[in-house]
Amino acid sequence: MSFQLLSASAATTLLIIISIFIMRRLRTSQTLQAVKKPNHLDLTISSPEPTKLSKSLASALPDSVIFPHDAVAFKESINSYWAQQECEVIPACVVRPRDVQQLCVAVTVLKREYDERGKQAGEQKAEGLFAIRSGGHSPVSGAASINGGVMIDLGLLCEVTPSEGGSSVVIGAGAKWMDVSKILDEKSLAVVGGRNSAVGVGGLTLGGGLSFFSPRFGLVCSNILSYEVVLASGSITAASASTNPDLWRALKGGSNNFGLVTRFTARSFPSTKIWSGFLYMPASQAAKVLAGFHECLNREDSGDSSTTYDNHAAGPIACFSYIQKLGVQAISVNLVYTKLPENEKKWPACWRTSTFGSLWRLWSTCKVRTLTSATDEMNALNPPGRRQVFATTTIKNDRATLAAAHAAYCDAIASLRRVKVKGLVWTLVLQPLLPDWVRKGDANPLGLHDCTHEPLVIVSFTVNWAERRDDEFVKTTTRRAVEQIDAVAAANGTGHRYRYMNYCAEWQRPFEGYGGENWRFLQGVSRRYDPEGLFQRGCVGGFKLGVVDGEA
């Protein structure tokens, strides 16, 4: 008996040591890859010749256009994408406008070229002239890049200017969320913004946007007071509840289909430090994590006021990861509380009394910290320099369907093991989308306001790996896993049409999930503000609305 107890104790200790090694090794290796990012650009081979269009832009904006022969600046710009595959798409030139007026000039030149090509092509409209990059954090190849075309880099439009009273903040479309939180932390303010410090403000906000503050205020897009937009004509307009209200609403999840947003004015509010961090557990805790996740989301519908969901509690975000190099699985769960706890050394009551408070874990990083620190931690788990793919679906908070999502994740591991994808990290992520969140803030066209009773779960796969040769296999495996989950959800009646745009793969169609009425509304706004379709056809990247010429 004593030998058996000793063996069990030794096995447990060994498991802890191995798991800690796994998680630390993973973080360290990814960080090193980000620092020692390969210089993959051979401009003598891959760079296109200057085009007539890029020469026209350089003539109009001589100090703001970068060509491949400007090797240092060009490489710095191209290598600044998060996903490695985006770094391999080589434009003819990069336009870095220094202000909104320069951007207007660039759009005017692009529109003139678009019109000329349209006349030459007859009924066939010109396509694929330019791409727009805010933060460059999308893993979809071509989302913010273009091969042989013009890439507009908004990185210099990165102002963060709080109002005097602290009720709003003007944010440049080229800013990243780290730029925003660093300034607002010093003023004890916050906005409903991104949870990953390296994500761009523009892409996340135009795609809807989830935030640590969504339980209190709603989605990111529903907390934007106004937008400054450069239209296809090259003119500047504003969109707010009182000025161009149709465009204002359309931009709350409508992506880049109407014009080029240059500034967002976001609601801000007092905010001190927050409590946040990750719990790390071995894969053997999967069933308990799934049960705890389901229980947390059901609190809102329990009818018991003592267990109602606390709107300062963000999460849980449950992540199940398979690390190919080590052949093992691990679990991490992100918990956040956006109000400073009375006792900083204790967990907030809502999380302490949840399943996660008593769940056995290897270690925890949960502590009181700045918002910047919390978003930096999220970013550190998946730094740049890796090939990436996302894909997503949405289900109801049903235990059987949650289990099926985890089963799809596990089923894929067998084929991934056989192929031995170099450097693969295969992660299933579950996160809540509660009815109360989508009712808060300004109305948007996402089609979620009919979600008034049941909590939803955004299911996504976040996958990264090392080599181009594995791209198609990883993408196919990810798609198959999502379709497996969708099939179970359809059979159980536990699916939902919504697809969170910022997690969609290139083959997915998020606007279909907005519902027919909202989709038609967005198409109508696109025709109204961009009648010739510059941002539908001339601008690559983003998910398009499928506007057809001649439609009413």
Coordinates of C-alpha atoms in Angstrom, one line a residue:
M1 CA 0.0 0.0 0.0
S2 CA 2.8 2.4 1.0
F3 CA 4.5 1.6 -2.3
Q4 CA 1.3 2.4 -4.3
L5 CA 0.8 5.7 -2.4
L6 CA 4.5 6.6 -3.1
S7 CA 4.1 5.7 -6.8
A8 CA 0.9 7.8 -7.1
S9 CA 2.6 10.8 -5.4
A10 CA 5.6 10.5 -7.6
A11 CA 3.5 10.3 -10.7
T12 CA 1.5 13.4 -9.7
T13 CA 4.8 15.3 -9.0
L14 CA 6.2 14.2 -12.3
L15 CA 3.0 15.3 -14.1
I16 CA 3.3 18.8 -12.5
I17 CA 6.9 19.2 -13.5
I18 CA 6.3 18.1 -17.0
S19 CA 3.3 20.3 -17.5
I20 CA 5.1 23.4 -16.1
F21 CA 8.0 22.6 -18.4
I22 CA 5.6 22.3 -21.4
M23 CA 3.9 25.7 -20.9
R24 CA 7.1 27.5 -20.2
R25 CA 8.9 25.9 -23.1
L26 CA 6.1 26.9 -25.4
R27 CA 6.1 30.5 -24.3
T28 CA 9.9 30.8 -24.5
S29 CA 10.1 29.2 -28.0
Q30 CA 7.4 31.4 -29.4
T31 CA 9.0 34.6 -27.9
L32 CA 12.4 33.7 -29.4
Q33 CA 10.8 33.1 -32.8
A34 CA 9.2 36.5 -32.6
V35 CA 12.6 38.1 -31.8
K36 CA 14.6 36.1 -34.3
K37 CA 12.0 36.4 -37.1
P38 CA 13.4 35.1 -40.4
N39 CA 14.3 37.6 -43.0
H40 CA 12.2 35.9 -45.7
L41 CA 12.1 38.7 -48.2
D42 CA 14.5 38.3 -51.1
L43 CA 13.6 41.6 -52.9
T44 CA 15.8 40.8 -55.9
I45 CA 13.5 37.9 -56.7
S46 CA 10.1 38.7 -55.3
S47 CA 9.7 42.5 -55.7
P48 CA 7.4 43.6 -58.5
E49 CA 8.4 46.4 -60.9
P50 CA 6.9 49.9 -60.0
T51 CA 3.5 50.1 -61.7
K52 CA 1.9 53.1 -63.3
L53 CA -0.4 53.4 -60.3
S54 CA 2.5 53.3 -57.7
K55 CA 4.4 55.9 -59.7
S56 CA 1.3 58.2 -59.7
L57 CA 1.1 57.8 -55.9
A58 CA 4.7 58.5 -55.5
S59 CA 4.3 61.7 -57.6
A60 CA 1.4 62.9 -55.5
L61 CA 2.9 61.8 -52.1
P62 CA 6.7 61.7 -52.6
D63 CA 7.5 61.4 -48.9
S64 CA 4.9 58.8 -48.1
V65 CA 5.4 56.0 -50.6
I66 CA 7.8 53.2 -50.0
F67 CA 9.1 51.0 -52.8
P68 CA 10.9 47.6 -52.6
H69 CA 14.2 49.2 -53.5
D70 CA 13.9 51.2 -50.2
A71 CA 14.9 47.9 -48.7
V72 CA 15.2 48.7 -45.0
A73 CA 11.9 50.6 -44.8
F74 CA 10.1 48.2 -47.1
K75 CA 11.2 45.1 -45.1
E76 CA 10.3 46.8 -41.8
S77 CA 6.8 47.5 -43.1
I78 CA 6.2 44.0 -44.6
N79 CA 7.6 42.2 -41.6
S80 CA 5.3 43.9 -39.2
Y81 CA 2.4 41.6 -39.8
W82 CA 1.4 39.2 -37.0
A83 CA 1.0 36.1 -39.2
Q84 CA 3.9 34.9 -41.2
Q85 CA 1.9 34.2 -44.4
E86 CA 0.9 37.8 -44.6
C87 CA 4.6 38.8 -44.5
E88 CA 5.1 36.8 -47.7
V89 CA 2.6 38.9 -49.8
I90 CA 4.7 41.5 -51.6
P91 CA 3.0 44.8 -52.7
A92 CA 4.2 47.1 -55.5
C93 CA 4.5 49.8 -52.9
V94 CA 3.5 50.8 -49.4
V95 CA 1.7 54.1 -48.8
R96 CA 2.1 55.5 -45.3
P97 CA 0.0 58.7 -45.0
R98 CA 1.1 61.1 -42.4
D99 CA -2.3 62.7 -42.0
V100 CA -5.9 62.4 -43.2
Q101 CA -5.3 64.9 -46.0
Q102 CA -2.5 62.6 -47.5
L103 CA -4.9 59.7 -47.2
C104 CA -7.5 61.6 -49.2
V105 CA -4.9 62.2 -51.9
A106 CA -4.1 58.5 -52.0
V107 CA -7.8 57.4 -52.2
T108 CA -8.4 60.0 -55.0
V109 CA -5.5 58.5 -57.1
L110 CA -6.7 55.0 -56.4
K111 CA -10.3 55.9 -57.4
R112 CA -9.1 57.5 -60.7
E113 CA -7.1 54.4 -61.6
Y114 CA -10.2 52.2 -60.6
D115 CA -12.4 54.2 -62.9
E116 CA -9.9 54.1 -65.8
R117 CA -9.6 50.3 -65.5
G118 CA -13.3 50.0 -65.4
K119 CA -13.7 51.9 -68.7
Q120 CA -11.1 49.7 -70.3
A121 CA -12.7 46.5 -69.1
G122 CA -16.2 47.6 -70.1
E123 CA -18.8 45.8 -67.9
Q124 CA -16.0 44.0 -66.0
K125 CA -15.1 46.2 -63.0
A126 CA -11.5 46.6 -62.0
E127 CA -10.5 44.5 -59.0
G128 CA -7.7 44.2 -56.5
L129 CA -6.0 47.6 -56.6
F130 CA -5.1 48.1 -52.9
A131 CA -5.3 46.7 -49.3
I132 CA -5.6 48.5 -46.0
R133 CA -3.6 47.7 -42.9
S134 CA -4.5 48.9 -39.4
G135 CA -2.7 46.6 -37.0
G136 CA -2.1 43.7 -39.4
H137 CA -3.2 41.1 -36.9
S138 CA -5.5 39.0 -39.2
P139 CA -4.3 35.5 -40.1
V140 CA -6.3 35.5 -43.4
S141 CA -3.9 35.7 -46.2
G142 CA -4.6 39.0 -48.2
A143 CA -6.7 40.4 -45.4
A144 CA -4.4 43.5 -45.1
S145 CA -1.9 42.8 -47.9
I146 CA -1.9 42.6 -51.7
N147 CA 0.4 40.9 -54.1
G148 CA 1.7 43.5 -56.7
G149 CA -0.8 46.2 -55.6
V150 CA -0.8 49.1 -53.2
M151 CA -0.8 48.5 -49.4
I152 CA -2.1 51.5 -47.4
D153 CA -0.4 51.4 -44.0
L154 CA -2.3 53.4 -41.4
G155 CA 0.4 53.0 -38.7
L156 CA 1.2 56.7 -38.5
L157 CA -2.5 57.6 -37.8
C158 CA -2.2 56.4 -34.2
E159 CA -3.3 59.3 -32.0
V160 CA -4.9 58.6 -28.6
T161 CA -6.5 61.8 -27.3
P162 CA -8.8 61.7 -24.3
S163 CA -11.4 64.5 -24.0
E164 CA -11.0 67.1 -21.2
G165 CA -13.9 65.6 -19.2
G166 CA -12.7 62.0 -19.7
S167 CA -16.0 60.9 -21.3
S168 CA -14.5 60.0 -24.7
V169 CA -11.3 59.3 -26.5
V170 CA -10.3 60.0 -30.1
I171 CA -8.3 57.0 -31.4
G172 CA -6.5 56.8 -34.8
A173 CA -7.3 53.8 -36.9
G174 CA -3.6 52.9 -37.1
A175 CA -3.3 52.6 -33.3
K176 CA -2.9 49.3 -31.5
W177 CA -4.7 48.6 -28.3
M178 CA -1.5 48.8 -26.3
D179 CA -1.2 52.5 -27.5
V180 CA -4.6 53.1 -26.1
S181 CA -4.4 51.4 -22.8
K182 CA -0.9 52.8 -21.9
I183 CA -2.2 56.4 -22.2
L184 CA -5.6 55.7 -20.5
D185 CA -4.0 53.7 -17.6
E186 CA -2.1 56.8 -16.6
K187 CA -5.4 58.8 -16.5
S188 CA -7.4 56.0 -14.7
L189 CA -9.6 55.7 -17.7
A190 CA -10.6 52.9 -20.1
V191 CA -12.6 52.2 -23.2
V192 CA -14.4 49.1 -24.4
G193 CA -11.4 47.8 -26.4
G194 CA -9.3 44.9 -27.4
R195 CA -8.1 42.2 -25.0
N196 CA -4.8 41.6 -26.9
S197 CA -2.4 44.5 -26.8
A198 CA -0.9 43.9 -30.3
V199 CA -4.3 43.9 -32.1
G200 CA -5.1 46.9 -34.3
V201 CA -7.9 49.2 -33.3
G202 CA -9.4 49.5 -36.8
G203 CA -9.9 45.8 -37.7
L204 CA -11.2 44.7 -34.3
T205 CA -13.7 47.6 -34.0
L206 CA -15.1 47.3 -37.5
G207 CA -15.6 43.6 -37.0
G208 CA -17.7 43.9 -33.9
G209 CA -15.1 43.5 -31.1
L210 CA -15.2 41.6 -27.8
S211 CA -13.7 43.2 -24.7
F212 CA -13.1 42.6 -21.0
F213 CA -15.7 45.4 -20.5
S214 CA -18.4 43.9 -22.7
P215 CA -20.3 42.5 -19.7
R216 CA -20.7 46.1 -18.5
F217 CA -21.1 48.1 -21.7
G218 CA -21.6 45.7 -24.7
L219 CA -19.4 45.1 -27.8
V220 CA -16.6 47.4 -28.9
C221 CA -18.5 48.6 -32.0
S222 CA -21.5 49.5 -29.8
N223 CA -19.5 52.0 -27.9
I224 CA -18.2 54.1 -30.7
L225 CA -19.7 57.6 -30.7
S226 CA -18.5 58.7 -34.1
Y227 CA -16.2 57.9 -37.0
E228 CA -14.2 60.0 -39.4
V229 CA -14.2 58.3 -42.8
V230 CA -12.5 59.0 -46.1
L231 CA -15.0 58.1 -48.9
A232 CA -14.3 56.7 -52.4
S233 CA -14.5 60.3 -53.7
G234 CA -11.5 61.3 -51.6
S235 CA -13.7 63.5 -49.4
I236 CA -13.9 63.3 -45.6
T237 CA -17.2 62.7 -43.8
A238 CA -18.3 62.0 -40.2
A239 CA -20.7 59.3 -39.1
S240 CA -22.5 59.5 -35.7
A241 CA -26.0 59.1 -34.3
S242 CA -26.9 62.6 -35.7
T243 CA -24.7 62.8 -38.9
N244 CA -25.0 60.0 -41.5
P245 CA -26.7 57.7 -39.0
D246 CA -27.0 54.9 -41.5
L247 CA -23.2 54.9 -42.1
W248 CA -22.7 55.1 -38.3
R249 CA -24.7 51.9 -37.8
A250 CA -23.2 50.1 -40.8
L251 CA -19.7 50.6 -39.5
K252 CA -20.6 48.7 -36.3
G253 CA -19.6 45.4 -37.7
G254 CA -19.6 46.1 -41.5
S255 CA -15.9 46.0 -41.9
N256 CA -14.2 48.0 -44.7
N257 CA -17.1 48.1 -47.2
F258 CA -18.0 51.7 -47.1
G259 CA -14.9 53.9 -46.9
L260 CA -11.6 54.1 -45.0
V261 CA -12.1 54.9 -41.3
T262 CA -9.4 57.2 -40.0
R263 CA -10.6 58.0 -36.5
F264 CA -12.9 56.5 -33.9
T265 CA -14.3 58.5 -31.0
A266 CA -15.0 55.9 -28.3
R267 CA -16.9 56.3 -25.0
S268 CA -14.5 56.2 -22.0
F269 CA -15.1 55.7 -18.3
P270 CA -13.2 55.7 -15.0
S271 CA -11.2 52.5 -14.5
T272 CA -8.5 51.5 -12.0
K273 CA -6.4 48.3 -12.1
I274 CA -8.2 45.1 -12.8
W275 CA -7.8 41.5 -11.6
S276 CA -6.9 39.0 -14.3
G277 CA -4.7 36.0 -15.3
F278 CA -4.7 32.4 -16.5
L279 CA -5.1 29.1 -14.7
Y280 CA -3.0 26.3 -16.1
M281 CA -4.1 22.7 -15.9
P282 CA -3.3 19.3 -17.3
A283 CA -5.6 17.9 -20.0
S284 CA -7.1 15.5 -17.5
Q285 CA -9.2 18.4 -16.1
A286 CA -11.0 18.8 -19.4
A287 CA -14.4 17.5 -18.3
K288 CA -14.4 19.7 -15.2
V289 CA -13.4 22.8 -17.2
L290 CA -16.2 22.2 -19.7
A291 CA -18.7 21.7 -16.8
G292 CA -17.4 24.8 -15.0
F293 CA -17.6 26.8 -18.2
H294 CA -21.2 25.7 -18.8
E295 CA -22.2 26.5 -15.2
C296 CA -20.7 30.0 -15.4
L297 CA -22.7 31.0 -18.5
N298 CA -25.9 29.6 -17.0
R299 CA -25.7 31.8 -13.9
E300 CA -27.5 34.6 -15.7
D301 CA -30.5 32.4 -16.4
S302 CA -30.7 30.7 -13.0
G303 CA -33.3 33.1 -11.6
D304 CA -31.4 33.1 -8.3
S305 CA -30.3 36.7 -7.6
S306 CA -27.5 35.4 -5.4
T307 CA -25.9 33.7 -8.4
T308 CA -26.6 36.3 -11.2
Y309 CA -23.7 36.9 -13.5
D310 CA -21.5 39.7 -12.1
N311 CA -21.0 42.3 -14.9
H312 CA -17.5 43.0 -13.8
A313 CA -16.6 39.3 -14.5
A314 CA -15.2 38.8 -18.0
G315 CA -14.8 35.2 -19.2
P316 CA -14.1 32.4 -18.7
I317 CA -12.1 31.9 -21.8
A318 CA -11.3 28.2 -21.9
C319 CA -8.4 27.1 -24.1
F320 CA -7.5 23.5 -24.9
S321 CA -4.1 23.2 -26.6
Y322 CA -2.2 20.3 -28.3
I323 CA 1.6 21.0 -28.6
Q324 CA 2.9 18.8 -31.4
K325 CA 6.6 19.2 -30.6
L326 CA 6.0 17.7 -27.2
G327 CA 3.1 15.4 -28.0
V328 CA 1.0 16.6 -25.1
Q329 CA -2.1 18.6 -24.3
A330 CA -2.7 21.3 -21.7
I331 CA -5.5 23.6 -20.6
S332 CA -5.5 27.3 -19.8
V333 CA -8.5 29.4 -18.6
N334 CA -8.5 33.2 -18.6
L335 CA -10.4 34.9 -15.8
V336 CA -10.9 38.7 -15.5
Y337 CA -12.6 41.0 -13.0
T338 CA -12.7 44.7 -14.1
K339 CA -13.4 46.1 -10.7
L340 CA -10.5 46.4 -8.2
P341 CA -11.2 43.7 -5.4
E342 CA -11.5 45.0 -1.9
N343 CA -8.8 42.6 -0.9
E344 CA -6.2 42.5 -3.7
K345 CA -4.7 39.2 -2.3
K346 CA -8.0 37.3 -2.6
W347 CA -10.0 36.2 -5.7
P348 CA -13.1 38.2 -6.5
A349 CA -16.2 36.5 -5.0
C350 CA -17.7 35.7 -8.3
W351 CA -14.7 33.6 -9.4
R352 CA -13.9 32.3 -5.9
T353 CA -17.3 30.7 -5.6
S354 CA -17.3 29.4 -9.2
T355 CA -16.1 25.9 -10.2
F356 CA -12.8 27.5 -11.3
G357 CA -12.1 28.7 -7.7
S358 CA -11.8 25.1 -6.5
L359 CA -10.5 23.4 -9.6
W360 CA -7.1 21.8 -9.2
R361 CA -4.4 23.6 -11.2
L362 CA -0.7 23.6 -11.8
W363 CA -0.4 27.3 -11.2
S364 CA -2.2 30.6 -11.7
T365 CA -1.1 34.1 -12.9
C366 CA -4.2 35.8 -11.6
K367 CA -3.5 39.0 -9.8
V368 CA -4.3 42.7 -9.7
R369 CA -2.6 44.6 -12.6
T370 CA -3.1 47.3 -15.1
L371 CA -5.2 46.8 -18.2
T372 CA -2.0 47.1 -20.3
S373 CA -0.4 44.2 -18.3
A374 CA -3.5 42.0 -18.8
T375 CA -3.6 42.6 -22.6
D376 CA 0.2 42.1 -22.8
E377 CA -0.3 38.7 -21.1
M378 CA -2.8 37.7 -23.8
N379 CA -0.5 38.8 -26.5
A380 CA 2.5 36.9 -25.1
L381 CA 0.7 33.6 -25.5
N382 CA 0.8 33.8 -29.3
P383 CA 3.4 36.3 -30.5
P384 CA 4.2 37.1 -34.2
G385 CA 6.4 35.2 -36.6
R386 CA 4.3 32.0 -36.9
R387 CA 1.9 30.8 -39.6
Q388 CA -1.6 31.2 -38.3
V389 CA -5.2 30.3 -39.0
F390 CA -8.5 31.0 -37.3
A391 CA -12.0 29.5 -37.8
T392 CA -15.1 29.9 -35.8
T393 CA -18.7 28.9 -35.2
T394 CA -21.4 29.8 -32.6
I395 CA -23.4 27.4 -30.5
K396 CA -25.8 27.6 -27.6
N397 CA -24.5 26.8 -24.1
D398 CA -25.5 23.2 -24.3
R399 CA -23.4 20.6 -22.4
A400 CA -23.6 18.0 -25.1
T401 CA -22.6 20.4 -27.8
L402 CA -19.7 21.8 -25.8
A403 CA -18.5 18.2 -25.3
A404 CA -18.9 17.7 -29.1
A405 CA -16.7 20.7 -29.7
H406 CA -14.0 19.3 -27.5
A407 CA -14.4 15.9 -29.2
A408 CA -13.8 17.6 -32.6
Y409 CA -10.7 19.1 -31.2
C410 CA -9.5 15.8 -30.0
D411 CA -10.4 13.9 -33.2
A412 CA -8.2 16.2 -35.2
I413 CA -5.2 15.6 -33.1
A414 CA -4.9 12.0 -34.4
S415 CA -4.5 13.2 -38.0
L416 CA -2.2 16.1 -37.0
R417 CA 0.1 13.6 -35.1
R418 CA 0.4 11.4 -38.2
V419 CA 1.4 14.3 -40.5
K420 CA 3.8 15.8 -37.9
V421 CA 3.2 19.4 -38.7
K422 CA 6.4 21.2 -37.6
G423 CA 5.9 23.6 -34.6
L424 CA 2.2 23.0 -34.5
V425 CA 0.1 24.4 -31.6
W426 CA -3.6 23.4 -32.1
T427 CA -6.0 25.3 -29.8
L428 CA -9.7 25.1 -29.2
V429 CA -11.1 28.3 -27.6
L430 CA -14.5 28.6 -25.9
Q431 CA -15.8 32.0 -24.8
P432 CA -19.1 33.4 -23.7
L433 CA -21.4 35.8 -25.6
L434 CA -24.3 36.6 -23.2
P435 CA -27.7 38.1 -24.1
D436 CA -27.1 41.0 -21.7
W437 CA -23.9 42.0 -23.5
V438 CA -25.5 42.4 -26.9
R439 CA -28.3 44.5 -25.5
K440 CA -26.0 47.1 -24.2
G441 CA -24.5 50.1 -26.1
D442 CA -25.7 51.3 -29.5
A443 CA -27.6 49.2 -31.9
N444 CA -25.6 47.3 -34.5
P445 CA -26.3 45.1 -37.6
L446 CA -24.8 41.9 -36.2
G447 CA -28.1 40.2 -35.8
L448 CA -27.7 39.4 -32.2
H449 CA -30.4 41.5 -30.6
D450 CA -32.8 38.6 -31.0
C451 CA -30.6 36.6 -28.7
T452 CA -32.5 37.6 -25.6
H453 CA -32.6 34.4 -23.5
E454 CA -29.9 31.8 -24.1
P455 CA -26.2 32.4 -23.6
L456 CA -24.1 31.7 -26.7
V457 CA -20.6 30.3 -27.0
I458 CA -18.2 31.5 -29.5
V459 CA -16.2 28.4 -30.5
S460 CA -12.9 29.1 -32.3
F461 CA -9.7 27.4 -33.4
T462 CA -6.5 29.3 -33.1
V463 CA -3.7 27.3 -34.9
N464 CA -0.1 28.2 -35.5
W465 CA 2.7 26.2 -37.1
A466 CA 6.1 26.8 -38.7
E467 CA 6.3 25.8 -42.4
R468 CA 4.4 26.8 -45.6
R469 CA 4.2 23.2 -46.9
D470 CA 1.7 22.4 -44.1
D471 CA -0.6 25.4 -44.9
E472 CA -3.3 23.5 -46.8
F473 CA -3.4 20.5 -44.5
V474 CA -3.8 22.7 -41.4
K475 CA -6.5 24.8 -43.0
T476 CA -8.4 21.7 -44.2
T477 CA -8.1 20.1 -40.8
T478 CA -9.4 23.2 -39.1
R479 CA -12.3 23.5 -41.5
R480 CA -13.2 19.9 -41.0
A481 CA -13.3 20.3 -37.2
V482 CA -15.6 23.4 -37.4
E483 CA -17.9 21.5 -39.8
Q484 CA -18.0 18.5 -37.4
I485 CA -19.1 20.9 -34.6
D486 CA -21.7 22.5 -36.9
A487 CA -23.1 19.1 -37.8
V488 CA -23.7 18.1 -34.2
A489 CA -25.1 21.5 -33.3
A490 CA -27.6 21.3 -36.3
A491 CA -28.7 17.8 -35.2
N492 CA -29.2 18.9 -31.6
G493 CA -30.8 22.3 -32.5
T494 CA -28.1 24.1 -30.6
G495 CA -26.4 26.0 -33.3
H496 CA -26.6 29.7 -34.1
R497 CA -26.2 31.6 -37.3
Y498 CA -23.8 34.3 -36.0
R499 CA -20.1 34.0 -36.9
Y500 CA -17.8 36.5 -35.2
M501 CA -16.1 38.1 -38.1
N502 CA -12.7 38.6 -36.5
Y503 CA -12.3 34.9 -35.9
C504 CA -13.6 33.8 -39.4
A505 CA -11.5 31.8 -41.8
E506 CA -11.3 33.0 -45.4
W507 CA -13.9 30.4 -46.5
Q508 CA -16.5 31.6 -44.0
R509 CA -19.3 34.1 -44.7
P510 CA -20.0 36.2 -41.6
F511 CA -22.5 38.5 -43.2
E512 CA -24.9 35.6 -43.8
G513 CA -25.0 35.2 -40.0
Y514 CA -26.2 38.8 -39.6
G515 CA -29.6 37.9 -41.0
G516 CA -31.1 38.9 -44.4
E517 CA -32.5 42.2 -43.2
N518 CA -29.2 43.4 -41.8
W519 CA -27.2 42.1 -44.8
R520 CA -29.5 44.0 -47.2
F521 CA -29.2 47.1 -45.0
L522 CA -25.4 46.9 -45.2
Q523 CA -25.5 46.4 -49.0
G524 CA -27.7 49.5 -49.3
V525 CA -25.3 51.6 -47.3
S526 CA -22.4 50.4 -49.4
R527 CA -24.2 51.5 -52.6
R528 CA -25.1 54.9 -51.1
Y529 CA -21.6 55.9 -50.0
D530 CA -19.5 53.9 -52.5
P531 CA -21.7 53.7 -55.6
E532 CA -18.9 52.5 -58.0
G533 CA -17.8 49.9 -55.5
L534 CA -14.2 51.0 -54.9
F535 CA -14.2 49.3 -51.5
Q536 CA -16.1 46.3 -52.7
R537 CA -13.8 45.4 -55.6
G538 CA -10.8 47.7 -55.7
C539 CA -10.0 47.0 -52.1
V540 CA -9.0 43.5 -51.3
G541 CA -9.2 42.0 -47.8
G542 CA -12.0 41.9 -45.3
F543 CA -15.3 40.2 -45.9
K544 CA -17.3 41.7 -48.8
L545 CA -21.0 42.3 -48.9
G546 CA -21.7 40.7 -52.3
V547 CA -23.1 43.9 -53.8
V548 CA -24.2 43.3 -57.4
D549 CA -24.4 46.1 -59.9
G550 CA -28.0 47.2 -60.7
E551 CA -29.5 45.8 -57.5
A552 CA -32.1 48.0 -55.9

